Amino acid sequence: MSDVGAGSEEELRREVQRLKQQLDDLSNASQNNGNGSAGNSSTGNGTVPSSNRTIEHSNSSNVSNTVVPPEKSGYLFKWQDRSIGWGGTKWGLRFVRLDHGQLSYYKSHEEKNPRYILTLKNCAVRDEGSKINKRHGMHRKSPGDGGGPASPKSPKLGGSFDSLDTNSQQHEVGSHFHVFSIYQQRTSNDEGEEVPPQEDEDIIPLLRFSTQSYAEKIQWIDLISQSCAYCDSDVFATSQHQQKGQGASAKEVFRSQRGTLPKLVFEAAAPTFRRNPSGYSLNHMGKSFRSKSAAKDAARSNKISYPPSKPMHRQASPSYLSPEGVDAQNYRGLFNLLLIILVVSNFRLLLDTVLKHGFILNKLASLKGFSNAPLTDFPFVSGLLAVQAFIVGAYLIEKMLSEGWVGNRFGMMLHFLNTNASLGVVVAIIWYLIDQPVVGALLILQATITWLKLISYVHANYDYRATSLDKHKATLALIKDLDEGGLEISYPKNVTLRDIYYFWLAPTLTYQIAFPRTPVVRWMRVITLTLHLFLSATLISFFAAQVVAPNLDSLVRELESNHGEVRTHVIGDYLLKLSIPSTYIWLLGFYGFFHCFLNLTAELLRFGDRVFYKDWWNASEVSAYWRLWNMPVHYWLVRHVYFPSVRVGFSKKGATFVVFFFSAILHEVLISVPCHMIRVHSFLAMMGQIPLIFLTKLIDRQYPGSSIGNIIFWISFCFVGQPMAMLLYTIDYWETHHHDELIAQELEAANASKLKIPFAAIGRVFGASSEL
């Protein structure tokens, strides 16, 4: 045990001696750096004349390709020379970064934009000594007080600690604040003649920092002096010129895609600097840019030279909201304010509807169109079963074609009948057997998706049959992220019941022989998307029941009271009432279906390509919106409508017209069939997009990057199109299904009044006048 204890003592003694030697070496190095060149200066402050710096500069130019500017970052205390020390101190903790000859500081390391950037050209660093940290050891007593720890003197250590001098105690971390500053050097006067080095009282620091670690201060001084030498070299001037050229080229690259707005920047991008090759040290150059203050109390803030003429305005800088600002400003705070205003204002509108109509979310099942719309009715179930039958039929027909059991012409005729029957049969079921629009809308949507998928399945396999194996492999090579063995699949190996049902379930409308796949199913993402989908559906139901349904019900009552007469001011009033909630429902429906539901389906099926939409909200022209907001439908229209029209002889404009005409008919079918009425509101709205497309394209060409086209898009879709569609179809639905009933009731009430039967009150409920 004694041997072990002796060995531990010896190791501890050696460690203490080693640490003491390191502290002494650092102290001597600091004194040599500050006073070693005093012979070159009459003032003894260690500043080297500019002729010596010129030699260093000339030497640095010979090795310009190997100069590497030092880098360092960390927290330092900064002297706040342009603020009042309200907390009793003028030192604030800041995150400081030295990079590529520039010294910048931030409030914290999480802040993106620097508070100040100082380029160290014609600058130097000065060691201003240290000052005692009065709070250090405040809760400790000295060894002589009797209540503190035992004296460090120990007979076993041979009194090693007795040799620690005052200088070593000063280097204890936390006991002192070690101060240094960066100041502007004066190298020549107006006539270009060299001037003597500056006296201490003439030096006005640009930045002052302090740290509780003496070694860290020495390192910062060393690296900053090297950066000062680098900034005064020809290498820095060359690199600055190159960075300006790179910045100009970056502005040219920074452009948005065609038809969309440029990006709105909420924070400046982090600056990137070109690094030079390594291999050369700036240490010997930096010695000329280091000095040490001769005053013993230079570290004290109240002793620093701060004349009334010290400039507070140090560079030409624009206001924060000025467009000529060099760096993009951060408007996130204003953005948060707009969000708060949006939430508060819309909460008030929602509160008004609750006070006026009551909280009716709990009455959702009693609303007309919901309680009478069960999804277990036989017509609805039969429609779903009919869809499955047509899917199996498409597989059987393609199987017969792949095996050569039927000819190509006859097989394509069977495909034509089967594919169109998948939509026609369902339309007939809805029109004659399903009265509720909600149920009919769900079934017609499913049938339309299946119809589009079967058309793509037939067209793609027709092309696969006519394509050689080599061309097919070249096409398949364009697909990345395939499953193992995906490149070996070819027609007719893809003609399986599993393949067609995977395509039917996949979140796409365009068939291909293999799809990009993800490696695994991420079940946490499945749970997250499910929760988001549930939340979106709940919010949609809430807005529909709480805001939209009461307003539409009020519109119906006004129609009944006016005997079906539609007044312009009434339409305008309800247009404004429905514009905001209809926009919320549309956006929530988009997020719930295109993001949550399609991503959920893709995750479960490991479907890789999940670009179901792009940034349609930035559309500066209407055509960009139709290209970006629904990518599955856009891909289908491009492959199966646009290019087939071009191949049969249509021009590009003619093919575009065919696409819009087809889309307009499809939109009208999706709305008119569930409502059991043939109207052209949706068709005309779609065809009316064509003039808007030309108008917004013209605006975008005349004023590129302008928001005018985007504003026109939002107004036409959200504040005119959506609420107007609600109003028009509600009015037409009421006239088609309830107006005749109202007239019959009024006639019955009139006859009853002639027979002295007390039904006048019933007539007044339905809008009948007192004379009836």
PDB file of C-alpha atoms in Angstrom, residues 368-370 373 375 380 434-443 674:
ATOM      1  CA  LYS A 368     -79.659  16.747 -43.325  1.00  0.00           C
ATOM      2  CA  GLY A 369     -77.429  14.894 -45.764  1.00  0.00           C
ATOM      3  CA  PHE A 370     -75.463  13.143 -43.005  1.00  0.00           C
ATOM      4  CA  ALA A 373     -76.503   8.955 -45.829  1.00  0.00           C
ATOM      5  CA  LEU A 375     -72.578   3.891 -46.227  1.00  0.00           C
ATOM      6  CA  PHE A 380     -73.351   1.993 -52.276  1.00  0.00           C
ATOM      7  CA  ILE A 434     -78.603   6.916 -54.294  1.00  0.00           C
ATOM      8  CA  ASP A 435     -80.372  10.092 -53.242  1.00  0.00           C
ATOM      9  CA  GLN A 436     -77.849  11.545 -50.809  1.00  0.00           C
ATOM     10  CA  PRO A 437     -75.128  13.718 -52.388  1.00  0.00           C
ATOM     11  CA  VAL A 438     -72.506  12.783 -49.776  1.00  0.00           C
ATOM     12  CA  VAL A 439     -72.728   9.052 -50.486  1.00  0.00           C
ATOM     13  CA  GLY A 440     -72.918   9.644 -54.212  1.00  0.00           C
ATOM     14  CA  ALA A 441     -69.852  11.910 -54.137  1.00  0.00           C
ATOM     15  CA  LEU A 442     -67.745   9.265 -52.371  1.00  0.00           C
ATOM     16  CA  LEU A 443     -68.786   6.561 -54.830  1.00  0.00           C
ATOM     17  CA  PRO A 674     -74.263  13.135 -56.947  1.00  0.00           C
TER      18      PRO A 674
END
